[in-house]
Amino acid sequence: MELIRPSSGSGPVIMGVLNVTPDSFSDGGQHHTSADASSHGLALFGQGAALVDVGGESTRPGAVRIDLETELARVIPVVSALSAAGVAISIDTMRADVAKASVAAGARMINDVSGGLADPAMLDTAAELGVPVVLMHWRGFSEHMNELSHYEDVVSEVRDHLAGRIEAALAAGIPADSIVVDPGLGFAKEADHNWQVLSHLGTFTALGYPLLVGASRKRFLGAALADTAGTPRPATERDAGTAAVSVLCAQAGVWGLRVHDVQSTADALVVLHHWQEAQRD
């Protein structure tokens, strides 16, 4: 199955976030039934999401893992319903068994925040399934994520880690044109680390693989948008900041943007497109 590519002149692919969870950091519990989740997924698609990223396990800092059966019960009905409706789905999972069942239900991509490290069978499974895979920078499970945010040089360390995951994926038989990399904003990273990564996106695009960025509503944006008393902006009020990051990422040549509020990022990319077209005249 081929990787979805941006349409000419449209900017990066937009991946809409659909968390079928009770505890995700920004929208946990909002779409926890299959019907609610499917309805929201259709809305994201209608707003311009080229992919809807369905996840049944929260990966917010401090989150405790759920069992396989719970994850399957959350995501498979939603993947099936949305795929039947013509929506392109990526499955956000660290488990090979969930990836396999989701692709059987119609998913077109695997988005593994562990980059194939959490489940030793993941890369072989992705190669066998023949679908593109997102490999993210990852240092450990969410329960202990905040203890792992120590770097000498975050940009070079993330780059080298991603290069290693690319090598592992190729060795497993995943074709080069089916690999996407993600620097993992917010995963075992403090606010300054995230800004350093964002300000050096060229380092990651230079790896030669499509780059996915997921800045949406994350804690470092909340800190940047804090009020005069230093109180971080609530997660659901960070979409304007997210859209600004989306524009900057588009200018840096990223392949995709993973966002909760598809409409604001889609609108921002339309404005950027018109700006760039006017500059060419």
PDB file of C-alpha atoms in Angstrom:
ATOM      1  CA  MET A   1       0.000   0.000   0.000  1.00  0.00           C
ATOM      2  CA  GLU A   2       1.454   3.342  -1.014  1.00  0.00           C
ATOM      3  CA  LEU A   3       2.167   6.240   1.304  1.00  0.00           C
ATOM      4  CA  ILE A   4      -0.323   9.090   0.931  1.00  0.00           C
ATOM      5  CA  ARG A   5       1.452  12.070  -0.595  1.00  0.00           C
ATOM      6  CA  PRO A   6       0.535  15.761  -0.345  1.00  0.00           C
ATOM      7  CA  SER A   7      -1.495  17.064  -3.270  1.00  0.00           C
ATOM      8  CA  SER A   8       0.314  19.553  -5.459  1.00  0.00           C
ATOM      9  CA  GLY A   9       0.260  22.987  -3.833  1.00  0.00           C
ATOM     10  CA  SER A  10      -1.753  21.859  -0.812  1.00  0.00           C
ATOM     11  CA  GLY A  11       1.093  21.672   1.693  1.00  0.00           C
ATOM     12  CA  PRO A  12       1.689  18.781   4.102  1.00  0.00           C
ATOM     13  CA  VAL A  13      -0.677  15.884   4.650  1.00  0.00           C
ATOM     14  CA  ILE A  14      -2.917  16.568   7.640  1.00  0.00           C
ATOM     15  CA  MET A  15      -3.365  13.649  10.026  1.00  0.00           C
ATOM     16  CA  GLY A  16      -6.382  14.135  12.285  1.00  0.00           C
ATOM     17  CA  VAL A  17      -6.078  12.786  15.836  1.00  0.00           C
ATOM     18  CA  LEU A  18      -8.860  10.453  16.975  1.00  0.00           C
ATOM     19  CA  ASN A  19      -8.275   9.190  20.509  1.00  0.00           C
ATOM     20  CA  VAL A  20     -10.702   6.424  21.492  1.00  0.00           C
ATOM     21  CA  THR A  21      -9.554   6.670  25.094  1.00  0.00           C
ATOM     22  CA  PRO A  22     -10.776   7.925  28.464  1.00  0.00           C
ATOM     23  CA  ASP A  23      -7.445   9.486  29.462  1.00  0.00           C
ATOM     24  CA  SER A  24      -5.642  11.185  26.568  1.00  0.00           C
ATOM     25  CA  PHE A  25      -4.265  14.572  27.608  1.00  0.00           C
ATOM     26  CA  SER A  26      -6.481  16.849  25.508  1.00  0.00           C
ATOM     27  CA  ASP A  27      -9.560  14.947  24.396  1.00  0.00           C
ATOM     28  CA  GLY A  28      -9.686  11.826  26.524  1.00  0.00           C
ATOM     29  CA  GLY A  29     -13.245  10.610  27.054  1.00  0.00           C
ATOM     30  CA  GLN A  30     -14.760  12.842  24.361  1.00  0.00           C
ATOM     31  CA  HIS A  31     -14.975  10.068  21.764  1.00  0.00           C
ATOM     32  CA  HIS A  32     -14.848   6.912  23.868  1.00  0.00           C
ATOM     33  CA  THR A  33     -17.803   5.132  22.228  1.00  0.00           C
ATOM     34  CA  SER A  34     -17.444   3.666  18.749  1.00  0.00           C
ATOM     35  CA  ALA A  35     -20.338   5.759  17.442  1.00  0.00           C
ATOM     36  CA  ASP A  36     -18.960   9.031  18.843  1.00  0.00           C
ATOM     37  CA  ALA A  37     -15.465   8.243  17.605  1.00  0.00           C
ATOM     38  CA  SER A  38     -16.658   7.327  14.121  1.00  0.00           C
ATOM     39  CA  SER A  39     -18.714  10.513  13.900  1.00  0.00           C
ATOM     40  CA  HIS A  40     -15.732  12.620  14.934  1.00  0.00           C
ATOM     41  CA  GLY A  41     -13.471  10.805  12.487  1.00  0.00           C
ATOM     42  CA  LEU A  42     -15.857  11.624   9.646  1.00  0.00           C
ATOM     43  CA  ALA A  43     -15.855  15.262  10.765  1.00  0.00           C
ATOM     44  CA  LEU A  44     -12.039  15.372  10.728  1.00  0.00           C
ATOM     45  CA  PHE A  45     -12.040  13.868   7.244  1.00  0.00           C
ATOM     46  CA  GLY A  46     -14.560  16.450   6.074  1.00  0.00           C
ATOM     47  CA  GLN A  47     -12.398  19.262   7.419  1.00  0.00           C
ATOM     48  CA  GLY A  48      -9.422  18.158   5.349  1.00  0.00           C
ATOM     49  CA  ALA A  49      -7.657  15.300   7.124  1.00  0.00           C
ATOM     50  CA  ALA A  50      -5.990  13.073   4.523  1.00  0.00           C
ATOM     51  CA  LEU A  51      -5.545  10.497   7.289  1.00  0.00           C
ATOM     52  CA  VAL A  52      -7.379   9.923  10.552  1.00  0.00           C
ATOM     53  CA  ASP A  53      -5.066   8.522  13.219  1.00  0.00           C
ATOM     54  CA  VAL A  54      -7.052   6.169  15.454  1.00  0.00           C
ATOM     55  CA  GLY A  55      -5.535   5.346  18.842  1.00  0.00           C
ATOM     56  CA  GLY A  56      -6.893   3.294  21.718  1.00  0.00           C
ATOM     57  CA  GLU A  57      -4.059   3.686  24.222  1.00  0.00           C
ATOM     58  CA  SER A  58      -3.057   7.006  25.761  1.00  0.00           C
ATOM     59  CA  THR A  59       0.635   7.899  25.451  1.00  0.00           C
ATOM     60  CA  ARG A  60       0.456  11.080  27.537  1.00  0.00           C
ATOM     61  CA  PRO A  61       3.235  11.450  30.129  1.00  0.00           C
ATOM     62  CA  GLY A  62       2.507   9.206  33.107  1.00  0.00           C
ATOM     63  CA  ALA A  63      -0.057   7.023  31.328  1.00  0.00           C
ATOM     64  CA  VAL A  64      -0.179   3.357  32.352  1.00  0.00           C
ATOM     65  CA  ARG A  65      -0.466   0.725  29.640  1.00  0.00           C
ATOM     66  CA  ILE A  66      -3.747  -1.042  28.901  1.00  0.00           C
ATOM     67  CA  ASP A  67      -4.076  -4.690  27.870  1.00  0.00           C
ATOM     68  CA  LEU A  68      -4.309  -5.963  24.306  1.00  0.00           C
ATOM     69  CA  GLU A  69      -7.984  -6.904  24.459  1.00  0.00           C
ATOM     70  CA  THR A  70      -9.009  -3.444  25.670  1.00  0.00           C
ATOM     71  CA  GLU A  71      -7.050  -1.734  22.920  1.00  0.00           C
ATOM     72  CA  LEU A  72      -8.536  -3.968  20.233  1.00  0.00           C
ATOM     73  CA  ALA A  73     -12.069  -3.439  21.538  1.00  0.00           C
ATOM     74  CA  ARG A  74     -11.608   0.316  21.378  1.00  0.00           C
ATOM     75  CA  VAL A  75     -10.097   0.696  17.923  1.00  0.00           C
ATOM     76  CA  ILE A  76     -11.261  -2.085  15.601  1.00  0.00           C
ATOM     77  CA  PRO A  77     -14.953  -1.038  15.381  1.00  0.00           C
ATOM     78  CA  VAL A  78     -13.878   2.541  14.650  1.00  0.00           C
ATOM     79  CA  VAL A  79     -11.287   1.562  12.048  1.00  0.00           C
ATOM     80  CA  SER A  80     -13.846  -0.689  10.350  1.00  0.00           C
ATOM     81  CA  ALA A  81     -16.579   1.950  10.300  1.00  0.00           C
ATOM     82  CA  LEU A  82     -14.385   4.779   9.035  1.00  0.00           C
ATOM     83  CA  SER A  83     -12.631   2.640   6.437  1.00  0.00           C
ATOM     84  CA  ALA A  84     -16.013   1.492   5.128  1.00  0.00           C
ATOM     85  CA  ALA A  85     -16.960   5.152   4.790  1.00  0.00           C
ATOM     86  CA  GLY A  86     -13.901   5.847   2.626  1.00  0.00           C
ATOM     87  CA  VAL A  87     -11.703   7.465   5.272  1.00  0.00           C
ATOM     88  CA  ALA A  88      -7.981   6.677   5.105  1.00  0.00           C
ATOM     89  CA  ILE A  89      -6.889   5.409   8.538  1.00  0.00           C
ATOM     90  CA  SER A  90      -3.578   5.180  10.335  1.00  0.00           C
ATOM     91  CA  ILE A  91      -3.528   3.074  13.472  1.00  0.00           C
ATOM     92  CA  ASP A  92      -1.718   4.610  16.433  1.00  0.00           C
ATOM     93  CA  THR A  93      -0.406   1.569  18.294  1.00  0.00           C
ATOM     94  CA  MET A  94       2.724   0.031  19.767  1.00  0.00           C
ATOM     95  CA  ARG A  95       1.397  -3.527  19.412  1.00  0.00           C
ATOM     96  CA  ALA A  96       1.936  -5.684  16.334  1.00  0.00           C
ATOM     97  CA  ASP A  97      -1.284  -7.613  16.977  1.00  0.00           C
ATOM     98  CA  VAL A  98      -3.319  -4.391  17.002  1.00  0.00           C
ATOM     99  CA  ALA A  99      -1.585  -3.234  13.838  1.00  0.00           C
ATOM    100  CA  LYS A 100      -2.371  -6.525  12.110  1.00  0.00           C
ATOM    101  CA  ALA A 101      -6.039  -6.512  13.147  1.00  0.00           C
ATOM    102  CA  SER A 102      -6.406  -2.850  12.183  1.00  0.00           C
ATOM    103  CA  VAL A 103      -4.948  -3.338   8.714  1.00  0.00           C
ATOM    104  CA  ALA A 104      -7.315  -6.287   8.257  1.00  0.00           C
ATOM    105  CA  ALA A 105     -10.126  -3.872   9.220  1.00  0.00           C
ATOM    106  CA  GLY A 106      -8.994  -1.326   6.638  1.00  0.00           C
ATOM    107  CA  ALA A 107      -6.152   0.767   8.135  1.00  0.00           C
ATOM    108  CA  ARG A 108      -3.585   1.999   5.587  1.00  0.00           C
ATOM    109  CA  MET A 109      -0.700   2.995   7.855  1.00  0.00           C
ATOM    110  CA  ILE A 110       0.876   2.089  11.196  1.00  0.00           C
ATOM    111  CA  ASN A 111       1.873   4.950  13.493  1.00  0.00           C
ATOM    112  CA  ASP A 112       4.089   3.453  16.200  1.00  0.00           C
ATOM    113  CA  VAL A 113       5.252   6.031  18.741  1.00  0.00           C
ATOM    114  CA  SER A 114       7.894   3.575  19.941  1.00  0.00           C
ATOM    115  CA  GLY A 115       9.410   3.240  16.479  1.00  0.00           C
ATOM    116  CA  GLY A 116       9.138  -0.531  16.687  1.00  0.00           C
ATOM    117  CA  LEU A 117      10.878  -0.813  20.056  1.00  0.00           C
ATOM    118  CA  ALA A 118       7.914  -1.583  22.328  1.00  0.00           C
ATOM    119  CA  ASP A 119       6.976  -4.755  20.446  1.00  0.00           C
ATOM    120  CA  PRO A 120       9.836  -6.717  18.821  1.00  0.00           C
ATOM    121  CA  ALA A 121       7.380  -8.097  16.245  1.00  0.00           C
ATOM    122  CA  MET A 122       6.236  -4.695  14.978  1.00  0.00           C
ATOM    123  CA  LEU A 123       8.734  -4.080  12.172  1.00  0.00           C
ATOM    124  CA  ASP A 124       8.456  -7.608  10.784  1.00  0.00           C
ATOM    125  CA  THR A 125       4.669  -7.293  10.965  1.00  0.00           C
ATOM    126  CA  ALA A 126       4.684  -3.975   9.105  1.00  0.00           C
ATOM    127  CA  ALA A 127       6.871  -5.500   6.393  1.00  0.00           C
ATOM    128  CA  GLU A 128       4.525  -8.476   6.113  1.00  0.00           C
ATOM    129  CA  LEU A 129       1.428  -6.265   5.944  1.00  0.00           C
ATOM    130  CA  GLY A 130       2.927  -4.056   3.257  1.00  0.00           C
ATOM    131  CA  VAL A 131       1.722  -0.748   4.708  1.00  0.00           C
ATOM    132  CA  PRO A 132       3.710   2.418   5.457  1.00  0.00           C
ATOM    133  CA  VAL A 133       4.935   2.890   9.018  1.00  0.00           C
ATOM    134  CA  VAL A 134       5.738   5.956  11.123  1.00  0.00           C
ATOM    135  CA  LEU A 135       8.824   5.539  13.308  1.00  0.00           C
ATOM    136  CA  MET A 136       8.972   8.014  16.186  1.00  0.00           C
ATOM    137  CA  HIS A 137      11.822   8.957  18.496  1.00  0.00           C
ATOM    138  CA  TRP A 138      11.099   7.127  21.742  1.00  0.00           C
ATOM    139  CA  ARG A 139      13.009   6.486  24.952  1.00  0.00           C
ATOM    140  CA  GLY A 140      10.524   4.501  27.009  1.00  0.00           C
ATOM    141  CA  PHE A 141       6.939   3.990  28.056  1.00  0.00           C
ATOM    142  CA  SER A 142       4.811   6.941  29.147  1.00  0.00           C
ATOM    143  CA  GLU A 143       4.740   5.886  32.788  1.00  0.00           C
ATOM    144  CA  HIS A 144       8.441   6.815  33.101  1.00  0.00           C
ATOM    145  CA  MET A 145       8.746   9.286  30.217  1.00  0.00           C
ATOM    146  CA  ASN A 146       9.511  12.341  32.337  1.00  0.00           C
ATOM    147  CA  GLU A 147      12.533  10.623  33.856  1.00  0.00           C
ATOM    148  CA  LEU A 148      14.143  10.164  30.439  1.00  0.00           C
ATOM    149  CA  SER A 149      14.414  13.762  29.229  1.00  0.00           C
ATOM    150  CA  HIS A 150      18.180  14.225  29.581  1.00  0.00           C
ATOM    151  CA  TYR A 151      20.240  15.127  26.499  1.00  0.00           C
ATOM    152  CA  GLU A 152      23.676  16.466  25.673  1.00  0.00           C
ATOM    153  CA  ASP A 153      22.505  17.552  22.211  1.00  0.00           C
ATOM    154  CA  VAL A 154      18.838  16.818  21.646  1.00  0.00           C
ATOM    155  CA  VAL A 155      18.867  17.471  17.900  1.00  0.00           C
ATOM    156  CA  SER A 156      21.770  15.175  17.071  1.00  0.00           C
ATOM    157  CA  GLU A 157      20.606  12.495  19.519  1.00  0.00           C
ATOM    158  CA  VAL A 158      17.092  12.422  18.057  1.00  0.00           C
ATOM    159  CA  ARG A 159      18.508  12.383  14.524  1.00  0.00           C
ATOM    160  CA  ASP A 160      20.852   9.489  15.302  1.00  0.00           C
ATOM    161  CA  HIS A 161      18.066   7.540  16.990  1.00  0.00           C
ATOM    162  CA  LEU A 162      15.798   7.967  13.963  1.00  0.00           C
ATOM    163  CA  ALA A 163      18.613   6.917  11.635  1.00  0.00           C
ATOM    164  CA  GLY A 164      18.936   3.735  13.683  1.00  0.00           C
ATOM    165  CA  ARG A 165      15.218   3.021  13.482  1.00  0.00           C
ATOM    166  CA  ILE A 166      15.320   3.526   9.713  1.00  0.00           C
ATOM    167  CA  GLU A 167      18.126   0.965   9.475  1.00  0.00           C
ATOM    168  CA  ALA A 168      16.124  -1.490  11.594  1.00  0.00           C
ATOM    169  CA  ALA A 169      13.037  -1.005   9.436  1.00  0.00           C
ATOM    170  CA  LEU A 170      14.963  -1.539   6.215  1.00  0.00           C
ATOM    171  CA  ALA A 171      16.573  -4.657   7.677  1.00  0.00           C
ATOM    172  CA  ALA A 172      13.106  -5.997   8.504  1.00  0.00           C
ATOM    173  CA  GLY A 173      12.117  -5.643   4.863  1.00  0.00           C
ATOM    174  CA  ILE A 174      10.092  -2.433   4.993  1.00  0.00           C
ATOM    175  CA  PRO A 175      10.624  -0.576   1.696  1.00  0.00           C
ATOM    176  CA  ALA A 176      12.346   2.794   1.947  1.00  0.00           C
ATOM    177  CA  ASP A 177       9.362   4.522   0.341  1.00  0.00           C
ATOM    178  CA  SER A 178       7.095   3.195   3.114  1.00  0.00           C
ATOM    179  CA  ILE A 179       8.993   4.795   6.016  1.00  0.00           C
ATOM    180  CA  VAL A 180       8.045   8.055   7.752  1.00  0.00           C
ATOM    181  CA  VAL A 181       9.970   9.477  10.715  1.00  0.00           C
ATOM    182  CA  ASP A 182       8.724  11.588  13.620  1.00  0.00           C
ATOM    183  CA  PRO A 183      11.005  13.444  16.089  1.00  0.00           C
ATOM    184  CA  GLY A 184       8.535  12.812  18.915  1.00  0.00           C
ATOM    185  CA  LEU A 185       7.739  16.245  20.300  1.00  0.00           C
ATOM    186  CA  GLY A 186       6.698  15.985  23.935  1.00  0.00           C
ATOM    187  CA  PHE A 187       7.980  12.443  24.377  1.00  0.00           C
ATOM    188  CA  ALA A 188      10.785  12.470  26.969  1.00  0.00           C
ATOM    189  CA  LYS A 189      11.479  16.098  26.090  1.00  0.00           C
ATOM    190  CA  GLU A 190      11.281  19.320  28.050  1.00  0.00           C
ATOM    191  CA  ALA A 191       9.894  22.490  26.477  1.00  0.00           C
ATOM    192  CA  ASP A 192      13.301  23.747  25.336  1.00  0.00           C
ATOM    193  CA  HIS A 193      14.073  20.380  23.732  1.00  0.00           C
ATOM    194  CA  ASN A 194      10.892  20.636  21.667  1.00  0.00           C
ATOM    195  CA  TRP A 195      11.749  24.125  20.458  1.00  0.00           C
ATOM    196  CA  GLN A 196      15.262  23.001  19.558  1.00  0.00           C
ATOM    197  CA  VAL A 197      13.857  20.131  17.510  1.00  0.00           C
ATOM    198  CA  LEU A 198      11.366  22.411  15.745  1.00  0.00           C
ATOM    199  CA  SER A 199      14.037  24.979  14.945  1.00  0.00           C
ATOM    200  CA  HIS A 200      16.206  22.310  13.294  1.00  0.00           C
ATOM    201  CA  LEU A 201      13.665  20.418  11.176  1.00  0.00           C
ATOM    202  CA  GLY A 202      16.102  20.479   8.270  1.00  0.00           C
ATOM    203  CA  THR A 203      18.320  18.116  10.228  1.00  0.00           C
ATOM    204  CA  PHE A 204      15.523  15.537  10.164  1.00  0.00           C
ATOM    205  CA  THR A 205      14.322  16.088   6.595  1.00  0.00           C
ATOM    206  CA  ALA A 206      17.979  15.616   5.588  1.00  0.00           C
ATOM    207  CA  LEU A 207      17.624  11.957   6.594  1.00  0.00           C
ATOM    208  CA  GLY A 208      15.824  11.613   3.269  1.00  0.00           C
ATOM    209  CA  TYR A 209      12.513  10.279   4.575  1.00  0.00           C
ATOM    210  CA  PRO A 210       9.103  11.958   4.953  1.00  0.00           C
ATOM    211  CA  LEU A 211       8.833  13.777   8.270  1.00  0.00           C
ATOM    212  CA  LEU A 212       5.717  13.824  10.471  1.00  0.00           C
ATOM    213  CA  VAL A 213       5.419  16.450  13.213  1.00  0.00           C
ATOM    214  CA  GLY A 214       2.956  16.195  16.091  1.00  0.00           C
ATOM    215  CA  ALA A 215       2.999  19.454  18.054  1.00  0.00           C
ATOM    216  CA  SER A 216      -0.754  19.686  18.521  1.00  0.00           C
ATOM    217  CA  ARG A 217      -1.903  21.064  21.893  1.00  0.00           C
ATOM    218  CA  LYS A 218       1.236  19.809  23.626  1.00  0.00           C
ATOM    219  CA  ARG A 219       2.486  21.009  26.964  1.00  0.00           C
ATOM    220  CA  PHE A 220       5.330  23.126  25.576  1.00  0.00           C
ATOM    221  CA  LEU A 221       2.761  25.204  23.658  1.00  0.00           C
ATOM    222  CA  GLY A 222       0.723  25.593  26.832  1.00  0.00           C
ATOM    223  CA  ALA A 223       3.823  26.921  28.589  1.00  0.00           C
ATOM    224  CA  ALA A 224       4.636  29.308  25.758  1.00  0.00           C
ATOM    225  CA  LEU A 225       1.074  30.666  25.852  1.00  0.00           C
ATOM    226  CA  ALA A 226       0.899  30.953  29.647  1.00  0.00           C
ATOM    227  CA  ASP A 227      -0.896  33.908  31.208  1.00  0.00           C
ATOM    228  CA  THR A 228       0.819  36.670  33.177  1.00  0.00           C
ATOM    229  CA  ALA A 229       0.659  34.540  36.342  1.00  0.00           C
ATOM    230  CA  GLY A 230       2.511  31.730  34.578  1.00  0.00           C
ATOM    231  CA  THR A 231      -0.490  29.413  34.328  1.00  0.00           C
ATOM    232  CA  PRO A 232      -0.207  27.313  31.151  1.00  0.00           C
ATOM    233  CA  ARG A 233      -2.892  27.709  28.500  1.00  0.00           C
ATOM    234  CA  PRO A 234      -5.386  24.793  28.729  1.00  0.00           C
ATOM    235  CA  ALA A 235      -4.873  22.075  26.112  1.00  0.00           C
ATOM    236  CA  THR A 236      -8.107  22.793  24.226  1.00  0.00           C
ATOM    237  CA  GLU A 237      -7.108  26.469  23.862  1.00  0.00           C
ATOM    238  CA  ARG A 238      -3.807  25.799  22.091  1.00  0.00           C
ATOM    239  CA  ASP A 239      -5.109  25.375  18.530  1.00  0.00           C
ATOM    240  CA  ALA A 240      -4.016  28.805  17.289  1.00  0.00           C
ATOM    241  CA  GLY A 241      -0.512  28.081  18.544  1.00  0.00           C
ATOM    242  CA  THR A 242      -0.675  24.665  16.911  1.00  0.00           C
ATOM    243  CA  ALA A 243      -1.692  26.213  13.584  1.00  0.00           C
ATOM    244  CA  ALA A 244       1.253  28.613  13.783  1.00  0.00           C
ATOM    245  CA  VAL A 245       3.609  25.664  14.260  1.00  0.00           C
ATOM    246  CA  SER A 246       1.887  23.926  11.329  1.00  0.00           C
ATOM    247  CA  VAL A 247       2.739  26.840   9.035  1.00  0.00           C
ATOM    248  CA  LEU A 248       6.365  26.872  10.162  1.00  0.00           C
ATOM    249  CA  CYS A 249       6.608  23.118   9.624  1.00  0.00           C
ATOM    250  CA  ALA A 250       5.073  23.418   6.163  1.00  0.00           C
ATOM    251  CA  GLN A 251       7.676  26.004   5.255  1.00  0.00           C
ATOM    252  CA  ALA A 252      10.358  23.579   6.448  1.00  0.00           C
ATOM    253  CA  GLY A 253       9.110  20.910   4.043  1.00  0.00           C
ATOM    254  CA  VAL A 254       7.585  18.324   6.373  1.00  0.00           C
ATOM    255  CA  TRP A 255       5.454  15.542   4.917  1.00  0.00           C
ATOM    256  CA  GLY A 256       2.708  15.556   7.537  1.00  0.00           C
ATOM    257  CA  LEU A 257       1.141  17.314  10.509  1.00  0.00           C
ATOM    258  CA  ARG A 258      -0.658  15.384  13.250  1.00  0.00           C
ATOM    259  CA  VAL A 259      -3.286  17.696  14.781  1.00  0.00           C
ATOM    260  CA  HIS A 260      -6.430  17.570  16.891  1.00  0.00           C
ATOM    261  CA  ASP A 261      -8.160  20.556  15.275  1.00  0.00           C
ATOM    262  CA  VAL A 262      -7.933  19.889  11.546  1.00  0.00           C
ATOM    263  CA  GLN A 263      -9.858  22.986  10.457  1.00  0.00           C
ATOM    264  CA  SER A 264      -7.470  25.554  11.959  1.00  0.00           C
ATOM    265  CA  THR A 265      -4.403  23.902  10.460  1.00  0.00           C
ATOM    266  CA  ALA A 266      -6.120  23.414   7.080  1.00  0.00           C
ATOM    267  CA  ASP A 267      -7.076  27.108   7.061  1.00  0.00           C
ATOM    268  CA  ALA A 268      -3.548  28.163   8.015  1.00  0.00           C
ATOM    269  CA  LEU A 269      -2.097  26.089   5.178  1.00  0.00           C
ATOM    270  CA  VAL A 270      -4.509  27.668   2.671  1.00  0.00           C
ATOM    271  CA  VAL A 271      -3.353  31.127   3.780  1.00  0.00           C
ATOM    272  CA  LEU A 272       0.291  30.050   3.478  1.00  0.00           C
ATOM    273  CA  HIS A 273      -0.375  28.706  -0.022  1.00  0.00           C
ATOM    274  CA  HIS A 274      -1.894  32.010  -1.186  1.00  0.00           C
ATOM    275  CA  TRP A 275       1.004  33.916   0.388  1.00  0.00           C
ATOM    276  CA  GLN A 276       3.542  31.759  -1.451  1.00  0.00           C
ATOM    277  CA  GLU A 277       1.648  32.013  -4.744  1.00  0.00           C
ATOM    278  CA  ALA A 278       1.603  35.820  -4.477  1.00  0.00           C
ATOM    279  CA  GLN A 279       5.356  35.840  -3.898  1.00  0.00           C
ATOM    280  CA  ARG A 280       5.841  33.902  -7.156  1.00  0.00           C
ATOM    281  CA  ASP A 281       3.847  36.430  -9.213  1.00  0.00           C
TER     282      ASP A 281
END
